[in-house]
Amino acid sequence: MENRELINKLNEAEAVLREMDFLQNHRSAIQQLQAKQQNKELNISVVGQFKRGKSSFINAVLKEPLLPVGIVPITSVVTKIKYGSEGAYVHFDNGNMEKISSDKLVHYISEVNNPENQKKVDSVTIQTKQNALKPGTTIVDTPGVGSTHKHNTSVAYSFLKESDAVIFMLSVDSPINEIEETFLREAKKSVLQFYFAINKIDTVSEEELEQYLAYCAKKLKEIMEKDNVEIYPVSAKKHIGIDHIMTAIDKDLRDQGDRILMESTTIKLEEVVKDALSRIQLYIKAVELPLEKLEDKKKQLNKMLKRLDELQKMADLRMEQQTETLICHIEAELQSHRNKAEEVLSRRLDEKFQENQAEKPRQMEKVLLSHLEKGLTDHLETMNETGIEQLTEGYDAMTTQLHEELTVISEFASEIVKELFAVEITHHFISQQVSEKSDYYVSVKVPKASFIIDMNKLVYLLPRSKGNQLILEKARNLLQDDLERNQNNMVYNCRYKLKESLRSFRGQLQKETENMKDDLLQMMERIERDRNRTSDEVDQTLQFINKQMKRLEGVRAEN
Ligand SMILES: Nc1nc2c(ncn2[C@@H]2O[C@H](COP(=O)(O)OP(=O)(O)OP(=O)(O)O)[C@@H](O)[C@H]2O)c(=O)[nH]1
Ligand SMILES: [Mg+2]
């Protein structure tokens, strides 16, 4: 398709949508595409799971530490870096814009300073004269997907729709996981041009890197359904490989920039038009229904929406039950470890006691305590690892289930529409899974065991056998107390982490179902409003909408 032709299609789609008041979101999506196409603006987004080094990578490209980086999820808003006279601008959700100095960036971009994007920032734009950037090309830092900060994931997912090329950031310290796979599968629906960067190569040997690259190539070809994928090993920290990937991207943009932009715009135009058409079809079907039938459908819809509420409540309840079961399981597992530790360590204390009976109480105390300390530390570490393992497994199972529940609910909603009006509408769900051990920010800590035996000084003055006996008893008590205290602590931490996750799952589940319900109800309301007009008016509206639909179908057919 020629560029001119694409611009004509965009104009045609915009003109059609302009006349349809219930499709104004679709219209503004088209307007954005028009502006990008006209100004030849290309967005290259750096995307991937959190902490893979996306912001560090952009800093390395720009050769200056412009963006905040860190070991916890950092980037919380989309940050666009373009060529232009130096300056940083914050764009707020309400349309306002504020110029800020670059040392203030962190106040808006970072999760810590702007948690859950409380400051309601839509995006931040940084202009720089850095020659790594060509005019018209915007490199975009996006929040990482998959962390417990769910809003970061949604922001990254929605920005895919504005991306023309994607630098997908992976890192040698982790195999490609489900979060990344799901994200990639979604990304390839909206973006055609991919560059895979494998970061942090400074942390592995050449041999390990070879292995990792071979693994990645195989896995990525499978996910992308391609015979070949281009992979670029880099170290953002040590500035290795940055020029290589950027030169490749530059060359592609120089040689094929127009084609990349056109193809990308074509995909996006198709997505918007397809969605708009399904909504028009639904509208027409509903308007054409005889009034009593429409009443009937409305009743059915309300009934089904109630069922949607029930589904949500059931999912919610299941999650809660699962959390409780998991905690009980972890508790039991820790208890059995604790019993074993107590048995083993008591026996060891007894043995040491026997061996050192001839020693003075002070020496006996030293021997017993040093054995106790070592033994306790080992056992507590094992207990802690077991706890984390169980938690990770259980958490994994829970998130997988949540995703399944969400899919069921979403399919149910689509079914409602299909059954009532015979129109396909898809509700898009973001699937997330937090599965890595390193993802536990509320870590299960091993509290230092306290090894001070509060011995009455008199014990040292008692006859050797009596004094030693007392010291053994104290050491045994200490062993029990310490195991108990630590076990309680570990269970408490697991419970806390799980409850927090449950709270955030719930929020998401509720939000998604509410959105879906609102969407359906609004549609229905509108149809009802139109139905209250005279039949002539309705006929006219229908004729008009049918005409508009044909025009929109025309835009689609030639794509
Ligand atoms: N060793 C090593 N560490 C790196 C490299 N690149 C980034 N890091 C470290 O990885 C951590 C995460 O880096 P960021 O750049 O903040 O990662 P991000 O992907 O932008 O993270 P989010 O914004 O939370 O999604 C930081 O501690 C960086 O110092 C690298 O090439 N080598
Ligand atoms: Mg970042």
Coordinates of C-alpha atoms and ligand atoms in Angstrom, one line a residue:
M1 CA 0.0 0.0 0.0
E2 CA 1.2 3.5 -0.8
N3 CA 1.6 6.0 1.9
R4 CA -1.0 8.2 0.3
E5 CA -3.4 5.4 0.3
L6 CA -2.9 4.8 4.0
I7 CA -3.4 8.5 4.8
N8 CA -6.7 8.3 2.8
K9 CA -7.8 5.3 4.8
L10 CA -7.0 7.1 8.0
N11 CA -8.9 10.1 6.9
E12 CA -11.9 8.1 5.8
A13 CA -12.0 6.2 9.1
E14 CA -11.7 9.5 11.0
A15 CA -14.5 11.0 9.0
V16 CA -16.8 8.0 9.5
L17 CA -16.1 7.9 13.3
R18 CA -16.6 11.6 13.7
E19 CA -20.3 11.1 12.9
M20 CA -20.8 8.3 15.5
D21 CA -21.1 9.7 18.9
F22 CA -20.7 6.3 20.6
L23 CA -17.3 5.7 19.0
Q24 CA -15.4 8.8 20.0
N25 CA -12.6 6.8 21.7
H26 CA -12.0 4.9 18.5
R27 CA -11.9 8.3 16.7
S28 CA -9.2 9.7 18.9
A29 CA -7.1 6.5 18.4
I30 CA -7.4 7.2 14.7
Q31 CA -6.4 10.8 15.1
Q32 CA -3.3 9.8 16.9
L33 CA -2.4 7.5 14.1
Q34 CA -2.9 10.3 11.6
A35 CA -0.6 12.6 13.5
K36 CA 2.1 10.0 13.7
Q37 CA 1.9 9.1 10.0
Q38 CA 1.9 12.8 8.9
N39 CA 4.9 13.7 11.1
K40 CA 6.7 10.4 10.4
E41 CA 7.0 9.8 14.1
L42 CA 8.4 6.4 15.1
N43 CA 8.1 5.1 18.7
I44 CA 10.7 2.5 19.7
S45 CA 9.7 1.2 23.0
V46 CA 11.9 -0.6 25.4
V47 CA 9.7 -3.2 27.1
G48 CA 10.0 -6.3 29.3
Q49 CA 9.8 -7.6 32.7
F50 CA 10.7 -5.4 35.6
K51 CA 14.4 -5.1 36.6
R52 CA 15.7 -6.4 33.3
G53 CA 17.6 -3.2 32.9
K54 CA 15.4 -1.2 30.5
S55 CA 16.1 2.2 32.0
S56 CA 19.8 1.4 32.4
F57 CA 19.8 0.4 28.7
I58 CA 18.4 3.8 27.6
N59 CA 20.9 5.6 29.8
A60 CA 23.6 3.7 28.1
V61 CA 22.2 4.6 24.7
L62 CA 22.1 8.3 25.7
K63 CA 25.5 8.0 27.4
E64 CA 24.1 9.8 30.5
P65 CA 22.3 8.6 33.6
L66 CA 19.1 10.4 32.8
L67 CA 16.6 7.8 34.0
P68 CA 16.4 6.4 37.5
V69 CA 17.3 2.8 37.9
G70 CA 17.4 0.4 40.8
I71 CA 16.9 -3.1 42.2
V72 CA 13.2 -2.7 43.0
P73 CA 10.6 -1.9 40.4
I74 CA 11.4 1.7 39.4
T75 CA 9.8 3.1 36.3
S76 CA 6.1 3.7 36.9
V77 CA 5.2 6.0 33.9
V78 CA 5.9 6.0 30.2
T79 CA 8.9 8.1 29.6
K80 CA 9.5 9.3 26.0
I81 CA 12.9 10.6 25.0
K82 CA 13.0 12.6 21.7
Y83 CA 15.4 14.7 19.8
G84 CA 14.8 18.4 20.5
S85 CA 16.0 21.4 22.5
E86 CA 16.8 20.3 26.0
G87 CA 13.9 20.1 28.5
A88 CA 11.7 17.7 30.4
Y89 CA 7.9 17.9 30.4
V90 CA 5.3 16.1 32.6
H91 CA 1.9 15.4 30.9
F92 CA -0.9 14.8 33.3
D93 CA -4.0 12.7 32.8
N94 CA -6.2 15.8 32.8
G95 CA -4.3 17.3 29.8
N96 CA -2.1 19.7 31.8
M97 CA 1.6 19.9 31.1
E98 CA 4.4 21.1 33.3
K99 CA 8.0 21.8 32.5
I100 CA 10.4 20.5 35.1
S101 CA 14.2 20.4 35.5
S102 CA 15.8 17.0 34.9
D103 CA 16.8 16.5 38.5
K104 CA 13.0 16.4 39.4
L105 CA 12.3 13.6 36.9
V106 CA 12.5 11.0 39.6
H107 CA 9.6 12.6 41.5
Y108 CA 7.3 11.7 38.6
I109 CA 8.8 8.6 37.0
S110 CA 9.7 6.4 39.9
E111 CA 7.4 3.9 41.8
V112 CA 8.8 5.0 45.2
N113 CA 8.2 8.7 44.6
N114 CA 5.0 8.3 42.6
P115 CA 3.5 5.1 44.0
E116 CA 0.7 3.6 41.8
N117 CA 1.1 6.8 39.8
Q118 CA -0.8 8.8 42.4
K119 CA 0.3 12.0 40.7
K120 CA -1.8 11.0 37.7
V121 CA 1.0 11.4 35.2
D122 CA 0.1 10.3 31.7
S123 CA 3.6 10.4 30.4
V124 CA 6.9 12.3 30.7
T125 CA 8.7 13.6 27.7
I126 CA 12.4 14.4 27.7
Q127 CA 14.0 16.3 24.9
T128 CA 17.7 16.0 24.3
K129 CA 20.2 16.9 21.6
Q130 CA 21.9 13.6 22.1
N131 CA 23.0 12.4 18.7
A132 CA 22.0 8.8 19.4
L133 CA 18.5 10.1 18.6
K134 CA 17.3 11.0 15.1
P135 CA 14.6 13.7 14.7
G136 CA 11.2 11.9 14.5
T137 CA 12.4 8.9 16.5
T138 CA 11.2 8.6 20.0
I139 CA 12.8 6.0 22.3
V140 CA 10.3 5.1 25.1
D141 CA 11.1 3.7 28.5
T142 CA 8.1 1.7 29.8
P143 CA 7.3 0.3 33.3
G144 CA 8.3 -3.3 33.8
V145 CA 5.6 -6.0 33.5
G146 CA 4.8 -8.6 36.1
S147 CA 5.7 -7.0 39.4
T148 CA 3.2 -6.7 42.2
H149 CA 2.6 -3.1 41.0
K150 CA -0.1 -4.1 38.6
H151 CA -0.7 -0.7 37.2
N152 CA 2.9 -0.8 35.8
T153 CA 1.9 -3.9 33.8
S154 CA -1.2 -2.3 32.4
V155 CA 0.7 0.8 31.4
A156 CA 3.3 -1.3 29.5
Y157 CA 0.6 -3.4 27.8
S158 CA -1.4 -0.3 26.7
F159 CA 1.7 1.4 25.3
L160 CA 2.2 -1.5 22.9
K161 CA -0.6 0.1 20.9
E162 CA 1.6 3.2 20.4
S163 CA 4.8 1.3 19.6
D164 CA 6.1 0.9 16.1
A165 CA 9.2 -1.1 17.0
V166 CA 10.0 -2.9 20.3
I167 CA 13.3 -3.5 22.0
F168 CA 12.4 -6.5 24.2
M169 CA 14.7 -6.6 27.2
L170 CA 15.7 -10.0 28.6
S171 CA 18.4 -10.7 31.0
V172 CA 20.9 -13.5 31.4
D173 CA 20.0 -13.9 35.1
S174 CA 16.7 -15.4 34.3
P175 CA 15.3 -17.8 31.8
I176 CA 12.4 -16.5 29.7
N177 CA 9.4 -17.0 32.0
E178 CA 5.6 -17.0 31.6
I179 CA 5.2 -13.3 32.2
E180 CA 7.6 -12.5 29.4
E181 CA 6.1 -15.1 27.1
T182 CA 2.5 -13.8 27.6
F183 CA 3.7 -10.3 27.1
L184 CA 5.5 -11.2 23.9
R185 CA 2.5 -13.1 22.5
E186 CA 0.4 -10.0 23.1
A187 CA 3.0 -7.6 21.8
K188 CA 3.3 -9.3 18.4
K189 CA -0.4 -8.6 17.8
S190 CA 0.3 -4.9 17.7
V191 CA 3.9 -4.6 16.7
L192 CA 5.8 -6.1 13.7
Q193 CA 9.4 -5.0 14.3
F194 CA 11.2 -6.6 17.3
Y195 CA 14.8 -6.4 18.6
F196 CA 15.7 -8.8 21.4
A197 CA 18.4 -7.4 23.8
I198 CA 19.9 -9.8 26.3
N199 CA 21.2 -7.7 29.1
K200 CA 23.6 -8.1 32.0
I201 CA 26.1 -10.2 30.0
D202 CA 28.8 -8.8 32.2
T203 CA 27.6 -11.2 35.0
V204 CA 28.2 -14.5 33.1
S205 CA 31.2 -16.3 31.5
E206 CA 31.4 -16.5 27.7
E207 CA 30.5 -20.2 27.9
E208 CA 27.4 -19.5 29.9
L209 CA 26.4 -16.7 27.5
E210 CA 26.7 -19.0 24.5
Q211 CA 24.3 -21.4 26.3
Y212 CA 21.9 -18.7 27.2
L213 CA 21.8 -17.3 23.7
A214 CA 21.2 -20.7 22.1
Y215 CA 18.4 -21.2 24.6
C216 CA 16.9 -17.8 23.9
A217 CA 17.1 -18.2 20.1
K218 CA 15.2 -21.4 20.3
K219 CA 12.6 -20.2 22.7
L220 CA 12.0 -16.9 20.9
K221 CA 11.6 -18.5 17.5
E222 CA 9.0 -20.6 19.0
I223 CA 7.1 -17.8 20.7
M224 CA 7.4 -15.4 17.7
E225 CA 6.6 -18.2 15.2
K226 CA 9.6 -17.1 13.1
D227 CA 12.5 -19.0 11.5
N228 CA 14.9 -16.4 12.6
V229 CA 15.1 -13.8 15.3
E230 CA 17.8 -11.2 15.8
I231 CA 19.3 -11.3 19.3
Y232 CA 21.7 -8.7 20.7
P233 CA 23.7 -9.5 23.8
V234 CA 24.4 -6.3 25.8
S235 CA 25.5 -4.9 29.1
A236 CA 23.9 -1.7 30.0
K237 CA 26.1 -1.4 33.0
K238 CA 29.4 -1.9 31.2
H239 CA 28.3 -0.3 27.9
I240 CA 28.9 -3.4 25.9
G241 CA 27.0 -4.2 22.7
I242 CA 25.0 -0.9 22.8
D243 CA 26.4 0.5 19.6
H244 CA 25.8 -2.8 17.8
I245 CA 22.1 -3.0 18.5
M246 CA 21.6 0.8 18.0
T247 CA 23.4 0.7 14.7
A248 CA 21.3 -2.1 13.5
I249 CA 18.1 -0.2 14.5
D250 CA 19.4 3.0 12.9
K251 CA 20.1 1.1 9.7
D252 CA 16.6 -0.4 9.6
L253 CA 15.0 2.9 10.3
R254 CA 17.1 4.6 7.6
D255 CA 16.4 1.9 5.0
Q256 CA 12.9 0.9 5.9
G257 CA 11.6 3.5 8.3
D258 CA 8.7 4.4 6.1
R259 CA 7.7 0.8 5.6
I260 CA 8.0 0.1 9.3
L261 CA 5.8 3.1 10.1
M262 CA 3.3 2.2 7.4
E263 CA 3.0 -1.4 8.4
S264 CA 2.7 -0.5 12.1
T265 CA 0.0 2.1 11.4
T266 CA -1.9 -0.4 9.1
I267 CA -2.0 -3.0 12.0
K268 CA -3.3 -0.4 14.4
L269 CA -5.8 1.0 12.0
E270 CA -7.1 -2.5 11.5
E271 CA -7.4 -3.1 15.2
V272 CA -9.4 0.1 15.8
V273 CA -11.7 -0.4 12.8
K274 CA -12.4 -4.1 13.7
D275 CA -13.4 -3.1 17.2
A276 CA -15.5 -0.2 16.0
L277 CA -17.3 -2.5 13.5
S278 CA -18.2 -5.1 16.2
R279 CA -19.7 -2.3 18.2
I280 CA -21.7 -1.0 15.3
Q281 CA -23.0 -4.5 14.5
L282 CA -24.1 -4.9 18.1
Y283 CA -25.9 -1.6 17.9
I284 CA -27.7 -2.4 14.7
K285 CA -28.8 -5.8 15.9
A286 CA -30.2 -4.3 19.1
V287 CA -32.0 -1.5 17.3
E288 CA -33.5 -3.8 14.8
L289 CA -35.0 -6.0 17.5
P290 CA -38.8 -5.6 18.1
L291 CA -39.3 -3.7 21.3
E292 CA -40.6 -6.5 23.4
K293 CA -37.7 -8.7 22.3
L294 CA -35.3 -6.0 23.3
E295 CA -37.0 -5.8 26.7
D296 CA -36.5 -9.5 27.0
K297 CA -32.9 -9.3 26.0
K298 CA -32.4 -6.6 28.6
K299 CA -33.8 -8.8 31.3
Q300 CA -31.6 -11.6 30.2
L301 CA -28.6 -9.3 30.1
N302 CA -29.3 -8.2 33.7
K303 CA -29.7 -11.7 34.8
M304 CA -26.4 -12.6 33.2
L305 CA -24.7 -9.7 34.7
K306 CA -25.8 -10.9 38.1
R307 CA -24.3 -14.2 37.2
L308 CA -21.1 -12.4 36.4
D309 CA -21.2 -10.9 39.9
E310 CA -21.6 -14.4 41.3
L311 CA -18.7 -15.7 39.2
Q312 CA -16.6 -13.0 40.6
K313 CA -17.6 -13.6 44.2
M314 CA -16.9 -17.3 43.7
A315 CA -13.5 -16.6 42.3
D316 CA -12.9 -14.3 45.2
L317 CA -13.9 -16.9 47.8
R318 CA -11.9 -19.6 46.1
M319 CA -8.8 -17.4 46.3
E320 CA -9.4 -16.8 50.0
Q321 CA -9.8 -20.5 50.7
Q322 CA -6.7 -21.2 48.8
T323 CA -4.8 -18.7 50.8
E324 CA -5.9 -20.3 54.0
T325 CA -5.1 -23.8 52.8
L326 CA -1.7 -22.7 51.7
I327 CA -0.9 -21.0 55.0
C328 CA -2.0 -24.2 56.9
H329 CA 0.2 -26.2 54.6
I330 CA 3.2 -24.0 55.1
E331 CA 2.5 -24.0 58.9
A332 CA 2.4 -27.8 59.0
E333 CA 5.5 -28.1 56.9
L334 CA 7.4 -25.7 59.1
Q335 CA 6.1 -27.5 62.2
S336 CA 7.5 -30.8 61.0
H337 CA 10.8 -29.2 60.2
R338 CA 10.8 -27.6 63.6
N339 CA 10.1 -30.9 65.4
K340 CA 12.9 -32.6 63.5
A341 CA 15.3 -29.7 64.3
E342 CA 14.4 -29.9 67.9
E343 CA 15.0 -33.6 68.1
V344 CA 18.3 -33.5 66.3
L345 CA 19.6 -30.5 68.1
S346 CA 18.5 -31.8 71.6
R347 CA 20.3 -35.0 70.9
R348 CA 23.4 -33.1 69.9
L349 CA 23.2 -31.0 73.0
D350 CA 23.0 -34.1 75.1
E351 CA 26.0 -35.6 73.4
K352 CA 28.1 -32.5 73.9
F353 CA 26.9 -32.4 77.5
Q354 CA 28.1 -36.0 78.0
E355 CA 31.4 -35.3 76.3
N356 CA 32.1 -32.2 78.4
Q357 CA 30.9 -33.2 81.8
A358 CA 34.3 -32.7 83.3
E359 CA 34.4 -29.1 82.2
K360 CA 33.5 -26.2 84.5
P361 CA 30.0 -24.6 84.0
R362 CA 31.4 -21.6 82.2
Q363 CA 33.2 -23.8 79.6
M364 CA 30.1 -26.1 79.3
E365 CA 28.1 -23.0 78.5
K366 CA 30.5 -21.9 75.8
V367 CA 30.5 -25.4 74.2
L368 CA 26.8 -25.9 74.3
L369 CA 26.0 -22.4 73.0
S370 CA 28.4 -22.6 70.1
H371 CA 26.9 -25.9 69.0
L372 CA 23.4 -24.5 69.4
E373 CA 24.2 -21.4 67.4
K374 CA 25.6 -23.3 64.5
G375 CA 22.9 -26.0 64.5
L376 CA 20.1 -23.4 64.8
T377 CA 21.4 -21.3 62.0
D378 CA 21.5 -24.3 59.6
H379 CA 18.1 -25.5 60.5
L380 CA 16.5 -22.1 60.4
E381 CA 17.9 -21.5 57.0
T382 CA 16.4 -24.8 55.8
M383 CA 13.1 -24.0 57.3
N384 CA 13.1 -20.6 55.7
E385 CA 13.9 -22.0 52.3
T386 CA 11.2 -24.6 52.7
G387 CA 8.7 -21.8 53.6
I388 CA 9.7 -19.7 50.6
E389 CA 9.5 -22.7 48.3
Q390 CA 6.0 -23.6 49.4
L391 CA 5.0 -20.0 49.2
T392 CA 6.3 -19.6 45.7
E393 CA 4.6 -22.8 44.5
G394 CA 1.3 -21.9 46.1
Y395 CA 1.5 -18.4 44.9
D396 CA 2.2 -19.6 41.4
A397 CA -0.8 -21.9 41.5
M398 CA -3.0 -19.0 42.8
T399 CA -2.0 -16.6 40.0
T400 CA -2.5 -19.2 37.4
Q401 CA -5.9 -19.9 38.8
L402 CA -6.7 -16.2 38.9
H403 CA -5.8 -15.9 35.3
E404 CA -8.1 -18.8 34.5
E405 CA -10.9 -17.3 36.4
L406 CA -10.5 -14.0 34.6
T407 CA -10.5 -15.8 31.3
V408 CA -13.7 -17.6 32.2
I409 CA -15.3 -14.4 33.3
S410 CA -14.2 -12.6 30.1
E411 CA -15.4 -15.4 27.9
F412 CA -18.7 -15.5 29.7
A413 CA -19.1 -11.7 29.0
S414 CA -18.4 -12.2 25.3
E415 CA -20.8 -15.2 25.3
I416 CA -23.6 -13.0 26.8
V417 CA -23.2 -10.5 23.9
K418 CA -22.9 -13.3 21.3
E419 CA -25.9 -15.1 22.6
L420 CA -28.1 -12.0 22.9
F421 CA -27.1 -10.2 19.7
A422 CA -25.0 -12.7 17.7
V423 CA -22.0 -10.3 17.6
E424 CA -18.4 -11.1 18.6
I425 CA -16.9 -8.7 21.1
T426 CA -13.7 -9.6 22.9
H427 CA -12.8 -8.3 26.3
H428 CA -9.1 -8.1 26.7
F429 CA -7.5 -9.3 29.9
I430 CA -4.1 -8.7 31.1
S431 CA -2.6 -11.9 32.4
Q432 CA 0.0 -11.6 35.0
Q433 CA 2.0 -14.1 36.9
V434 CA 4.5 -13.4 39.7
S435 CA 6.5 -16.5 39.9
E436 CA 10.1 -15.8 40.6
K437 CA 11.6 -16.1 44.0
S438 CA 13.3 -12.7 43.6
D439 CA 9.9 -11.2 43.1
Y440 CA 9.2 -11.4 46.8
Y441 CA 9.8 -7.9 48.1
V442 CA 8.3 -8.8 51.4
S443 CA 11.0 -11.4 51.9
V444 CA 10.8 -14.0 54.5
K445 CA 13.6 -13.0 56.8
V446 CA 15.6 -15.2 59.0
P447 CA 15.8 -13.3 62.3
K448 CA 19.1 -13.6 64.0
A449 CA 18.8 -16.1 66.8
S450 CA 19.4 -14.5 70.2
F451 CA 22.1 -16.5 72.0
I452 CA 22.2 -14.8 75.3
I453 CA 21.4 -17.2 78.1
D454 CA 20.1 -15.2 81.0
M455 CA 22.0 -17.2 83.6
N456 CA 22.1 -16.2 87.1
K457 CA 25.7 -15.7 87.9
L458 CA 25.3 -18.2 90.8
V459 CA 25.2 -21.0 88.4
Y460 CA 28.9 -20.7 87.9
L461 CA 29.5 -21.1 91.6
L462 CA 27.4 -24.2 91.9
P463 CA 29.0 -27.7 92.1
R464 CA 30.1 -28.7 88.6
S465 CA 27.4 -31.4 88.0
K466 CA 24.6 -29.3 89.3
G467 CA 25.7 -26.2 87.4
N468 CA 26.2 -28.0 84.1
Q469 CA 22.8 -29.7 84.4
L470 CA 21.2 -26.3 84.8
I471 CA 23.1 -25.0 81.8
L472 CA 21.9 -27.9 79.7
E473 CA 18.3 -27.2 80.7
K474 CA 18.7 -23.5 79.8
A475 CA 20.2 -24.4 76.5
R476 CA 17.3 -26.8 75.7
N477 CA 14.8 -24.1 76.6
L478 CA 16.6 -21.6 74.4
L479 CA 16.5 -24.1 71.6
Q480 CA 12.7 -24.5 71.9
D481 CA 12.1 -20.8 72.3
D482 CA 14.2 -19.8 69.4
L483 CA 12.6 -22.4 67.0
E484 CA 9.2 -21.3 68.1
R485 CA 9.9 -17.6 67.7
N486 CA 11.4 -18.1 64.2
Q487 CA 8.6 -20.5 63.1
N488 CA 6.0 -17.9 64.1
N489 CA 7.9 -15.2 62.3
M490 CA 8.1 -17.2 59.1
V491 CA 4.4 -18.0 59.2
Y492 CA 3.6 -14.4 59.9
N493 CA 5.6 -13.3 56.9
C494 CA 4.1 -15.8 54.6
R495 CA 0.6 -14.8 55.7
Y496 CA 1.4 -11.2 55.3
K497 CA 2.7 -11.6 51.8
L498 CA -0.2 -13.8 50.7
K499 CA -2.8 -11.5 52.2
E500 CA -1.3 -8.5 50.4
S501 CA -1.3 -10.4 47.1
L502 CA -4.9 -11.5 47.6
R503 CA -5.9 -7.9 48.3
S504 CA -4.3 -6.8 45.0
F505 CA -5.8 -9.8 43.1
R506 CA -9.2 -8.9 44.4
G507 CA -8.8 -5.3 43.3
Q508 CA -7.9 -6.4 39.8
L509 CA -10.7 -8.9 39.5
Q510 CA -13.3 -6.4 40.7
K511 CA -12.0 -3.7 38.3
E512 CA -12.0 -6.0 35.3
T513 CA -15.6 -7.2 35.9
E514 CA -16.8 -3.7 36.6
N515 CA -15.3 -2.4 33.4
M516 CA -16.9 -5.2 31.5
K517 CA -20.3 -4.6 33.0
D518 CA -20.1 -0.8 32.5
D519 CA -19.2 -1.4 28.9
L520 CA -22.2 -3.7 28.3
L521 CA -24.7 -1.5 30.3
Q522 CA -23.7 1.7 28.6
M523 CA -24.2 0.1 25.2
M524 CA -27.6 -1.1 26.3
E525 CA -28.6 2.3 27.7
R526 CA -27.7 4.0 24.5
I527 CA -29.7 1.5 22.5
E528 CA -32.7 2.0 24.7
R529 CA -32.5 5.8 24.4
D530 CA -32.5 5.5 20.7
R531 CA -35.4 3.1 20.8
N532 CA -37.6 5.7 22.5
R533 CA -37.6 7.8 19.4
T534 CA -40.2 7.6 16.6
S535 CA -39.7 4.7 14.2
D536 CA -39.0 7.1 11.4
E537 CA -36.1 8.6 13.4
V538 CA -34.9 5.1 14.2
D539 CA -35.1 4.1 10.6
Q540 CA -33.1 7.1 9.6
T541 CA -30.4 6.4 12.2
L542 CA -30.2 2.8 11.1
Q543 CA -29.8 3.8 7.5
F544 CA -27.1 6.2 8.4
I545 CA -25.3 3.8 10.6
N546 CA -25.5 1.1 7.9
K547 CA -24.0 3.5 5.5
Q548 CA -21.2 4.4 7.9
M549 CA -20.6 0.7 8.5
K550 CA -20.2 0.0 4.8
R551 CA -17.7 2.9 4.6
L552 CA -15.7 1.5 7.5
E553 CA -15.8 -2.0 6.1
G554 CA -14.4 -0.5 2.9
V555 CA -11.4 0.8 4.9
R556 CA -10.9 -2.6 6.2
A557 CA -11.4 -4.6 3.1
E558 CA -8.6 -3.0 1.2
N559 CA -6.1 -3.4 4.0
Ligands
LIG1 N1 25.3 -6.4 36.3 C1 24.5 -5.7 35.6 N2 23.4 -5.1 36.2 C2 22.6 -4.3 35.4 C3 22.8 -4.1 34.1 N3 21.8 -3.4 33.6 C4 21.0 -3.0 34.7 N4 21.5 -3.6 35.8 C5 21.0 -3.5 37.1 O1 19.7 -4.1 37.1 C6 18.8 -3.4 38.0 C7 17.6 -2.9 37.3 O2 17.9 -1.9 36.4 P1 16.8 -0.9 35.8 O3 17.4 -0.2 34.6 O4 16.2 -0.1 36.8 O5 15.7 -2.0 35.3 P2 14.3 -1.7 34.6 O6 14.1 -2.8 33.6 O7 14.2 -0.3 34.1 O8 13.3 -1.9 35.8 P3 11.8 -1.3 36.0 O9 11.8 0.1 35.7 O10 11.5 -1.6 37.4 O11 11.0 -2.1 35.1 C8 19.7 -2.2 38.6 O12 20.2 -2.5 39.8 C9 20.8 -2.1 37.5 O13 22.0 -1.6 38.1 C10 23.9 -4.8 33.4 O14 24.1 -4.7 32.2 N5 24.7 -5.6 34.2
MG2 MG 13.0 1.2 34.5

